[in-house]
């Protein structure tokens, strides 16, 4: 079979292809025509979507492709169902792009799989097994499941997940390439792993529930990032905590008006069972804090408010530690991924008041009211050190596209894995 090649050109297409044509074709391939100004990345993404629509089994990138050109082509060309194969350029970037692509494919598949396929235990197992396969001698992990969570004091994950027949799970994974059991943990990663979110008794609409298989996008993203960093030679100790549960309705589900008492003594009134992500992350943040890691990064598809603010184009960054926040933004800039800082102050901790507990898990109004993303971050700030030193919260507004666009396919994006991987390596 003749290979279908794709190359780049700085010259415009001939007139027969139309004015400002992005793509022209030959018998055996296509040429993407870059604009005269700019970096050409947007044009490559739009051309990749057009080529993907042709359902070509395999494309071979030929000619002069920079790393970022190949990466955005892969992001846009790789559809969720029966994706075509990409053969990258045989140049100095080949090993790097292959590693990034492997991590991207893992992350996307995890998010795009159906809720039936991806139970909380399945999510935890698949994440752990993939990371361990990358470095078998340096990875160990354990899981706390179902009623064991109560005994261990992880009541947020337990209560959110107890309405499902499939038990909730806290995964703790230890990547320790030093061989020293007493080596310090440089970074602790925490991921929201809600494998399906019905909203609980604060039930979502059918339309709002349709894409809720993506509500474990935070868990997938931090797992993909750790895997990528390992592939890139990460040589410091990192711990990964995934907070996995299904948020369903049953006679055993948690209810509005319940008050949860967390391991650190904080009491939380449940005013919205659809604000469940922060309830499970609270456990993960406390577990991460117990490691004494110098940096804690949590990631979650947490609020609609972040999407309202940033669309599906940027991830929101929250931190009360200016140095940590700037490190995250600098890593994102270096990796050409879009992250944007949103406000978080000490007083955001008190933006969800309760007459029955130290705080509520939201405000009792649609979407949590104004400033919902910052208020959610303020809630989480109660479960790290009081000053928030060394803590970064990521609200992943760009993790999933419910509809395709001229630049991106429908489904998971895996955007963020490169930036977080860089941050992990930088901590060493």
GROMACS .gro file of C-alpha atoms in nm:
model
  428
    1UNK     CA    1   0.000   0.000   0.000
    2UNK     CA    2   0.132   0.344  -0.092
    3UNK     CA    3   0.203   0.567   0.204
    4UNK     CA    4  -0.004   0.882   0.248
    5UNK     CA    5   0.248   1.154   0.325
    6UNK     CA    6   0.181   1.493   0.481
    7UNK     CA    7   0.429   1.777   0.444
    8UNK     CA    8   0.445   2.146   0.528
    9UNK     CA    9   0.495   2.434   0.288
   10UNK     CA   10   0.542   2.805   0.341
   11UNK     CA   11   0.415   2.882  -0.009
   12UNK     CA   12   0.043   2.921  -0.075
   13UNK     CA   13  -0.148   2.651  -0.260
   14UNK     CA   14  -0.200   2.698  -0.631
   15UNK     CA   15  -0.509   2.893  -0.732
   16UNK     CA   16  -0.701   2.580  -0.826
   17UNK     CA   17  -0.730   2.478  -0.459
   18UNK     CA   18  -0.904   2.800  -0.366
   19UNK     CA   19  -0.797   3.125  -0.209
   20UNK     CA   20  -0.596   3.074   0.113
   21UNK     CA   21  -0.640   2.697   0.093
   22UNK     CA   22  -0.502   2.518   0.399
   23UNK     CA   23  -0.445   2.186   0.223
   24UNK     CA   24  -0.363   2.073  -0.128
   25UNK     CA   25  -0.331   1.715  -0.249
   26UNK     CA   26  -0.109   1.502  -0.468
   27UNK     CA   27  -0.163   1.145  -0.577
   28UNK     CA   28   0.007   1.009  -0.264
   29UNK     CA   29  -0.045   1.273   0.000
   30UNK     CA   30  -0.121   1.623   0.111
   31UNK     CA   31   0.057   1.949   0.177
   32UNK     CA   32  -0.039   2.185   0.458
   33UNK     CA   33   0.017   2.547   0.359
   34UNK     CA   34   0.130   2.764   0.649
   35UNK     CA   35   0.032   3.132   0.667
   36UNK     CA   36   0.291   3.399   0.594
   37UNK     CA   37   0.290   3.525   0.954
   38UNK     CA   38   0.265   3.353   1.292
   39UNK     CA   39   0.381   3.011   1.406
   40UNK     CA   40   0.137   2.818   1.186
   41UNK     CA   41   0.012   2.597   1.471
   42UNK     CA   42  -0.354   2.691   1.431
   43UNK     CA   43  -0.338   2.625   1.057
   44UNK     CA   44  -0.183   2.283   1.119
   45UNK     CA   45  -0.459   2.194   1.366
   46UNK     CA   46  -0.733   2.297   1.126
   47UNK     CA   47  -0.567   2.108   0.841
   48UNK     CA   48  -0.530   1.799   1.064
   49UNK     CA   49  -0.903   1.802   1.135
   50UNK     CA   50  -0.977   1.818   0.761
   51UNK     CA   51  -0.740   1.528   0.692
   52UNK     CA   52  -0.884   1.324   0.979
   53UNK     CA   53  -1.225   1.360   0.817
   54UNK     CA   54  -1.093   1.156   0.523
   55UNK     CA   55  -1.045   0.848   0.748
   56UNK     CA   56  -0.700   0.776   0.610
   57UNK     CA   57  -0.561   0.463   0.786
   58UNK     CA   58  -0.209   0.603   0.828
   59UNK     CA   59  -0.025   0.924   0.759
   60UNK     CA   60   0.350   0.975   0.739
   61UNK     CA   61   0.487   1.317   0.826
   62UNK     CA   62   0.767   1.409   0.587
   63UNK     CA   63   0.991   1.708   0.531
   64UNK     CA   64   1.065   1.984   0.780
   65UNK     CA   65   0.842   1.950   1.085
   66UNK     CA   66   0.936   2.112   1.416
   67UNK     CA   67   0.839   1.937   1.739
   68UNK     CA   68   0.543   2.167   1.813
   69UNK     CA   69   0.415   2.127   1.456
   70UNK     CA   70   0.407   1.749   1.497
   71UNK     CA   71   0.251   1.771   1.842
   72UNK     CA   72  -0.042   1.992   1.744
   73UNK     CA   73  -0.099   1.778   1.437
   74UNK     CA   74  -0.123   1.471   1.663
   75UNK     CA   75  -0.357   1.649   1.907
   76UNK     CA   76  -0.597   1.747   1.630
   77UNK     CA   77  -0.570   1.446   1.400
   78UNK     CA   78  -0.624   1.175   1.665
   79UNK     CA   79  -0.999   1.117   1.691
   80UNK     CA   80  -1.137   0.900   1.974
   81UNK     CA   81  -1.287   0.620   1.763
   82UNK     CA   82  -1.061   0.414   1.536
   83UNK     CA   83  -0.786   0.677   1.521
   84UNK     CA   84  -0.549   0.670   1.227
   85UNK     CA   85  -0.184   0.586   1.278
   86UNK     CA   86   0.078   0.861   1.263
   87UNK     CA   87   0.439   0.799   1.164
   88UNK     CA   88   0.639   1.094   1.287
   89UNK     CA   89   0.940   1.249   1.116
   90UNK     CA   90   1.265   1.060   1.149
   91UNK     CA   91   1.457   1.352   1.297
   92UNK     CA   92   1.605   1.466   1.629
   93UNK     CA   93   1.257   1.509   1.779
   94UNK     CA   94   1.133   1.157   1.707
   95UNK     CA   95   1.202   1.003   2.048
   96UNK     CA   96   1.054   1.301   2.232
   97UNK     CA   97   0.738   1.316   2.023
   98UNK     CA   98   0.683   0.938   2.051
   99UNK     CA   99   0.697   0.957   2.432
  100UNK     CA  100   0.455   1.249   2.444
  101UNK     CA  101   0.223   1.071   2.202
  102UNK     CA  102   0.224   0.751   2.410
  103UNK     CA  103   0.124   0.947   2.720
  104UNK     CA  104  -0.139   1.137   2.524
  105UNK     CA  105  -0.298   0.819   2.389
  106UNK     CA  106  -0.311   0.663   2.736
  107UNK     CA  107  -0.466   0.974   2.890
  108UNK     CA  108  -0.725   1.016   2.617
  109UNK     CA  109  -0.833   0.654   2.614
  110UNK     CA  110  -0.878   0.652   2.991
  111UNK     CA  111  -1.106   0.957   2.971
  112UNK     CA  112  -1.295   0.849   2.659
  113UNK     CA  113  -1.379   0.497   2.777
  114UNK     CA  114  -1.740   0.439   2.881
  115UNK     CA  115  -1.853   0.466   3.244
  116UNK     CA  116  -1.945   0.097   3.237
  117UNK     CA  117  -1.590   0.003   3.136
  118UNK     CA  118  -1.427   0.236   3.386
  119UNK     CA  119  -1.538   0.161   3.741
  120UNK     CA  120  -1.345   0.328   4.027
  121UNK     CA  121  -1.143   0.010   4.084
  122UNK     CA  122  -1.075  -0.027   3.712
  123UNK     CA  123  -0.952   0.333   3.690
  124UNK     CA  124  -0.717   0.284   3.984
  125UNK     CA  125  -0.586  -0.047   3.849
  126UNK     CA  126  -0.530   0.076   3.496
  127UNK     CA  127  -0.350   0.388   3.613
  128UNK     CA  128  -0.127   0.191   3.851
  129UNK     CA  129  -0.050  -0.087   3.604
  130UNK     CA  130   0.047   0.157   3.327
  131UNK     CA  131   0.281   0.353   3.551
  132UNK     CA  132   0.434   0.033   3.686
  133UNK     CA  133   0.486  -0.101   3.333
  134UNK     CA  134   0.704   0.201   3.258
  135UNK     CA  135   0.940   0.138   3.550
  136UNK     CA  136   0.862  -0.195   3.721
  137UNK     CA  137   1.146  -0.184   3.973
  138UNK     CA  138   1.073   0.164   4.106
  139UNK     CA  139   0.693   0.167   4.139
  140UNK     CA  140   0.477   0.029   4.419
  141UNK     CA  141   0.115   0.100   4.500
  142UNK     CA  142  -0.173   0.019   4.731
  143UNK     CA  143  -0.548   0.074   4.726
  144UNK     CA  144  -0.799   0.143   5.001
  145UNK     CA  145  -1.143   0.026   4.889
  146UNK     CA  146  -1.503   0.050   5.005
  147UNK     CA  147  -1.561   0.021   5.380
  148UNK     CA  148  -1.184   0.027   5.436
  149UNK     CA  149  -1.198   0.399   5.352
  150UNK     CA  150  -1.409   0.464   5.662
  151UNK     CA  151  -1.164   0.276   5.881
  152UNK     CA  152  -0.878   0.479   5.735
  153UNK     CA  153  -1.062   0.809   5.780
  154UNK     CA  154  -1.111   0.896   5.412
  155UNK     CA  155  -1.476   0.988   5.448
  156UNK     CA  156  -1.505   1.220   5.148
  157UNK     CA  157  -1.427   0.951   4.891
  158UNK     CA  158  -1.637   0.700   5.083
  159UNK     CA  159  -1.949   0.915   5.107
  160UNK     CA  160  -1.944   1.032   4.746
  161UNK     CA  161  -1.900   0.673   4.625
  162UNK     CA  162  -2.125   0.482   4.863
  163UNK     CA  163  -2.437   0.522   4.649
  164UNK     CA  164  -2.286   0.293   4.386
  165UNK     CA  165  -2.264  -0.086   4.394
  166UNK     CA  166  -1.906  -0.046   4.265
  167UNK     CA  167  -1.694   0.065   4.562
  168UNK     CA  168  -1.489   0.385   4.579
  169UNK     CA  169  -1.109   0.363   4.592
  170UNK     CA  170  -0.813   0.570   4.704
  171UNK     CA  171  -0.501   0.476   4.508
  172UNK     CA  172  -0.161   0.562   4.651
  173UNK     CA  173   0.127   0.504   4.409
  174UNK     CA  174   0.492   0.558   4.494
  175UNK     CA  175   0.747   0.620   4.219
  176UNK     CA  176   1.086   0.605   4.389
  177UNK     CA  177   1.380   0.572   4.149
  178UNK     CA  178   1.632   0.648   4.426
  179UNK     CA  179   1.611   0.302   4.585
  180UNK     CA  180   1.608   0.474   4.925
  181UNK     CA  181   1.292   0.406   5.126
  182UNK     CA  182   1.358   0.726   5.323
  183UNK     CA  183   1.407   0.949   5.021
  184UNK     CA  184   1.203   1.271   5.036
  185UNK     CA  185   0.894   1.304   4.819
  186UNK     CA  186   0.952   1.600   4.588
  187UNK     CA  187   0.596   1.618   4.451
  188UNK     CA  188   0.261   1.466   4.539
  189UNK     CA  189   0.000   1.451   4.264
  190UNK     CA  190  -0.373   1.430   4.342
  191UNK     CA  191  -0.637   1.353   4.080
  192UNK     CA  192  -1.015   1.366   4.088
  193UNK     CA  193  -1.135   1.028   3.962
  194UNK     CA  194  -1.516   1.049   3.945
  195UNK     CA  195  -1.577   0.780   3.684
  196UNK     CA  196  -1.937   0.890   3.636
  197UNK     CA  197  -2.118   1.187   3.786
  198UNK     CA  198  -2.496   1.177   3.791
  199UNK     CA  199  -2.498   1.471   4.030
  200UNK     CA  200  -2.639   1.247   4.301
  201UNK     CA  201  -2.962   1.376   4.452
  202UNK     CA  202  -2.872   1.716   4.303
  203UNK     CA  203  -2.925   1.531   3.977
  204UNK     CA  204  -2.799   1.667   3.649
  205UNK     CA  205  -3.011   1.699   3.337
  206UNK     CA  206  -2.973   1.427   3.074
  207UNK     CA  207  -2.768   1.666   2.859
  208UNK     CA  208  -2.551   1.762   3.153
  209UNK     CA  209  -2.491   1.399   3.241
  210UNK     CA  210  -2.397   1.282   2.892
  211UNK     CA  211  -2.029   1.375   2.912
  212UNK     CA  212  -1.977   1.290   3.277
  213UNK     CA  213  -1.754   0.996   3.193
  214UNK     CA  214  -1.492   1.273   3.163
  215UNK     CA  215  -1.518   1.364   3.531
  216UNK     CA  216  -1.209   1.156   3.603
  217UNK     CA  217  -1.008   1.377   3.367
  218UNK     CA  218  -0.799   1.506   3.657
  219UNK     CA  219  -0.693   1.155   3.755
  220UNK     CA  220  -0.610   1.072   3.392
  221UNK     CA  221  -0.413   1.393   3.345
  222UNK     CA  222  -0.188   1.358   3.649
  223UNK     CA  223  -0.134   0.990   3.568
  224UNK     CA  224  -0.046   1.073   3.209
  225UNK     CA  225   0.188   1.348   3.327
  226UNK     CA  226   0.369   1.121   3.571
  227UNK     CA  227   0.402   0.853   3.304
  228UNK     CA  228   0.545   1.106   3.059
  229UNK     CA  229   0.793   1.235   3.316
  230UNK     CA  230   0.908   0.878   3.384
  231UNK     CA  231   0.952   0.819   3.011
  232UNK     CA  232   1.158   1.138   3.001
  233UNK     CA  233   1.389   1.020   3.280
  234UNK     CA  234   1.236   1.155   3.603
  235UNK     CA  235   1.486   1.076   3.878
  236UNK     CA  236   1.313   1.202   4.195
  237UNK     CA  237   1.047   1.050   4.417
  238UNK     CA  238   0.683   1.131   4.337
  239UNK     CA  239   0.362   1.003   4.494
  240UNK     CA  240   0.031   0.982   4.310
  241UNK     CA  241  -0.310   0.981   4.480
  242UNK     CA  242  -0.624   0.910   4.278
  243UNK     CA  243  -0.961   0.969   4.445
  244UNK     CA  244  -1.194   0.734   4.257
  245UNK     CA  245  -1.571   0.703   4.294
  246UNK     CA  246  -1.904   0.690   4.108
  247UNK     CA  247  -2.149   0.960   4.216
  248UNK     CA  248  -2.481   0.778   4.187
  249UNK     CA  249  -2.827   0.777   4.348
  250UNK     CA  250  -2.949   0.490   4.567
  251UNK     CA  251  -3.088   0.423   4.911
  252UNK     CA  252  -2.730   0.424   5.037
  253UNK     CA  253  -2.621   0.749   4.867
  254UNK     CA  254  -2.514   1.056   5.061
  255UNK     CA  255  -2.775   1.329   5.093
  256UNK     CA  256  -2.816   1.704   5.106
  257UNK     CA  257  -2.796   1.817   5.467
  258UNK     CA  258  -2.543   1.552   5.566
  259UNK     CA  259  -2.244   1.679   5.765
  260UNK     CA  260  -1.909   1.511   5.700
  261UNK     CA  261  -1.628   1.525   5.955
  262UNK     CA  262  -1.290   1.500   5.786
  263UNK     CA  263  -0.971   1.350   5.919
  264UNK     CA  264  -0.831   1.696   6.001
  265UNK     CA  265  -1.143   1.786   6.200
  266UNK     CA  266  -1.303   2.012   5.940
  267UNK     CA  267  -1.681   1.964   5.922
  268UNK     CA  268  -1.861   2.007   5.590
  269UNK     CA  269  -2.233   2.044   5.527
  270UNK     CA  270  -2.341   1.892   5.196
  271UNK     CA  271  -2.562   2.150   5.024
  272UNK     CA  272  -2.508   2.011   4.674
  273UNK     CA  273  -2.427   1.647   4.597
  274UNK     CA  274  -2.313   1.763   4.252
  275UNK     CA  275  -2.023   1.948   4.416
  276UNK     CA  276  -1.866   1.611   4.489
  277UNK     CA  277  -1.522   1.657   4.333
  278UNK     CA  278  -1.399   1.883   4.609
  279UNK     CA  279  -1.523   1.632   4.870
  280UNK     CA  280  -1.302   1.354   4.732
  281UNK     CA  281  -1.006   1.583   4.662
  282UNK     CA  282  -1.007   1.692   5.026
  283UNK     CA  283  -0.905   1.337   5.123
  284UNK     CA  284  -0.642   1.325   4.851
  285UNK     CA  285  -0.492   1.657   4.960
  286UNK     CA  286  -0.467   1.543   5.321
  287UNK     CA  287  -0.303   1.216   5.212
  288UNK     CA  288  -0.061   1.414   4.994
  289UNK     CA  289   0.018   1.648   5.285
  290UNK     CA  290   0.112   1.349   5.501
  291UNK     CA  291   0.402   1.278   5.261
  292UNK     CA  292   0.566   1.615   5.346
  293UNK     CA  293   0.616   1.672   4.974
  294UNK     CA  294   0.761   2.012   4.892
  295UNK     CA  295   0.500   2.052   4.615
  296UNK     CA  296   0.140   1.928   4.593
  297UNK     CA  297  -0.048   1.952   4.263
  298UNK     CA  298  -0.412   1.853   4.236
  299UNK     CA  299  -0.602   1.838   3.908
  300UNK     CA  300  -0.974   1.808   3.848
  301UNK     CA  301  -1.254   1.878   3.606
  302UNK     CA  302  -1.399   2.061   3.902
  303UNK     CA  303  -1.627   2.352   3.811
  304UNK     CA  304  -1.840   2.479   3.528
  305UNK     CA  305  -1.735   2.825   3.647
  306UNK     CA  306  -1.380   2.768   3.519
  307UNK     CA  307  -1.521   2.679   3.177
  308UNK     CA  308  -1.740   2.990   3.180
  309UNK     CA  309  -1.430   3.198   3.252
  310UNK     CA  310  -1.186   3.027   3.016
  311UNK     CA  311  -1.389   2.824   2.769
  312UNK     CA  312  -1.234   2.494   2.665
  313UNK     CA  313  -0.908   2.662   2.570
  314UNK     CA  314  -0.724   2.708   2.902
  315UNK     CA  315  -0.673   2.525   3.229
  316UNK     CA  316  -0.727   2.740   3.539
  317UNK     CA  317  -0.441   2.770   3.789
  318UNK     CA  318  -0.502   2.854   4.155
  319UNK     CA  319  -0.242   2.898   4.427
  320UNK     CA  320  -0.177   3.113   4.733
  321UNK     CA  321   0.194   3.046   4.678
  322UNK     CA  322   0.311   3.294   4.415
  323UNK     CA  323   0.633   3.107   4.344
  324UNK     CA  324   0.451   2.777   4.289
  325UNK     CA  325   0.189   2.944   4.069
  326UNK     CA  326   0.454   3.112   3.853
  327UNK     CA  327   0.647   2.783   3.821
  328UNK     CA  328   0.332   2.616   3.684
  329UNK     CA  329   0.267   2.900   3.440
  330UNK     CA  330   0.629   2.904   3.324
  331UNK     CA  331   0.622   2.529   3.260
  332UNK     CA  332   0.301   2.569   3.062
  333UNK     CA  333   0.452   2.847   2.853
  334UNK     CA  334   0.763   2.640   2.785
  335UNK     CA  335   0.545   2.349   2.669
  336UNK     CA  336   0.310   2.569   2.461
  337UNK     CA  337   0.007   2.465   2.668
  338UNK     CA  338  -0.255   2.716   2.777
  339UNK     CA  339  -0.289   2.773   3.152
  340UNK     CA  340  -0.431   3.088   3.311
  341UNK     CA  341  -0.419   3.208   3.671
  342UNK     CA  342  -0.750   3.281   3.848
  343UNK     CA  343  -0.779   3.443   4.193
  344UNK     CA  344  -0.741   3.259   4.522
  345UNK     CA  345  -0.711   3.442   4.856
  346UNK     CA  346  -0.733   3.328   5.217
  347UNK     CA  347  -1.087   3.466   5.242
  348UNK     CA  348  -1.206   3.233   4.966
  349UNK     CA  349  -1.204   2.964   5.236
  350UNK     CA  350  -1.510   3.131   5.388
  351UNK     CA  351  -1.714   3.186   5.071
  352UNK     CA  352  -1.932   2.877   5.132
  353UNK     CA  353  -2.067   2.935   5.486
  354UNK     CA  354  -2.281   2.690   5.681
  355UNK     CA  355  -2.491   2.724   5.995
  356UNK     CA  356  -2.436   2.356   6.072
  357UNK     CA  357  -2.065   2.301   5.997
  358UNK     CA  358  -1.734   2.478   5.948
  359UNK     CA  359  -1.816   2.518   5.581
  360UNK     CA  360  -2.053   2.396   5.313
  361UNK     CA  361  -1.930   2.220   5.002
  362UNK     CA  362  -2.081   2.491   4.780
  363UNK     CA  363  -2.332   2.771   4.786
  364UNK     CA  364  -2.695   2.657   4.760
  365UNK     CA  365  -2.753   2.817   4.421
  366UNK     CA  366  -2.702   2.716   4.060
  367UNK     CA  367  -2.337   2.665   3.974
  368UNK     CA  368  -2.234   2.771   4.322
  369UNK     CA  369  -2.291   3.138   4.240
  370UNK     CA  370  -2.042   3.399   4.125
  371UNK     CA  371  -1.675   3.314   4.161
  372UNK     CA  372  -1.756   2.945   4.183
  373UNK     CA  373  -1.414   2.825   4.069
  374UNK     CA  374  -1.229   3.039   4.325
  375UNK     CA  375  -1.475   2.938   4.598
  376UNK     CA  376  -1.412   2.570   4.520
  377UNK     CA  377  -1.038   2.632   4.540
  378UNK     CA  378  -1.096   2.808   4.872
  379UNK     CA  379  -1.277   2.500   5.002
  380UNK     CA  380  -0.978   2.282   4.905
  381UNK     CA  381  -0.741   2.525   5.079
  382UNK     CA  382  -0.878   2.398   5.411
  383UNK     CA  383  -0.709   2.062   5.348
  384UNK     CA  384  -0.350   2.172   5.285
  385UNK     CA  385  -0.117   2.376   5.509
  386UNK     CA  386  -0.280   2.699   5.634
  387UNK     CA  387  -0.075   2.929   5.410
  388UNK     CA  388  -0.114   2.710   5.102
  389UNK     CA  389   0.263   2.697   5.058
  390UNK     CA  390   0.374   2.460   4.783
  391UNK     CA  391   0.017   2.383   4.668
  392UNK     CA  392  -0.123   2.425   4.316
  393UNK     CA  393  -0.484   2.354   4.221
  394UNK     CA  394  -0.568   2.300   3.854
  395UNK     CA  395  -0.928   2.325   3.733
  396UNK     CA  396  -0.908   2.150   3.395
  397UNK     CA  397  -1.148   2.345   3.176
  398UNK     CA  398  -0.967   2.228   2.861
  399UNK     CA  399  -0.959   1.856   2.943
  400UNK     CA  400  -1.261   1.750   2.737
  401UNK     CA  401  -1.456   1.874   2.434
  402UNK     CA  402  -1.819   1.768   2.425
  403UNK     CA  403  -1.828   1.877   2.062
  404UNK     CA  404  -1.555   1.881   1.802
  405UNK     CA  405  -1.422   2.213   1.676
  406UNK     CA  406  -1.226   2.325   1.368
  407UNK     CA  407  -0.911   2.262   1.575
  408UNK     CA  408  -0.986   1.972   1.811
  409UNK     CA  409  -1.171   1.640   1.793
  410UNK     CA  410  -1.455   1.554   2.027
  411UNK     CA  411  -1.355   1.396   2.358
  412UNK     CA  412  -1.049   1.409   2.580
  413UNK     CA  413  -0.765   1.645   2.494
  414UNK     CA  414  -0.480   1.533   2.726
  415UNK     CA  415  -0.373   1.897   2.735
  416UNK     CA  416  -0.166   1.958   3.048
  417UNK     CA  417   0.035   1.637   3.065
  418UNK     CA  418   0.344   1.803   2.915
  419UNK     CA  419   0.336   2.101   3.150
  420UNK     CA  420   0.288   1.892   3.464
  421UNK     CA  421   0.560   1.649   3.352
  422UNK     CA  422   0.800   1.943   3.309
  423UNK     CA  423   0.708   2.069   3.655
  424UNK     CA  424   0.783   1.725   3.804
  425UNK     CA  425   1.125   1.712   3.644
  426UNK     CA  426   1.194   2.071   3.743
  427UNK     CA  427   1.135   1.985   4.109
  428UNK     CA  428   1.436   1.756   4.103
   0.00000   0.00000   0.00000
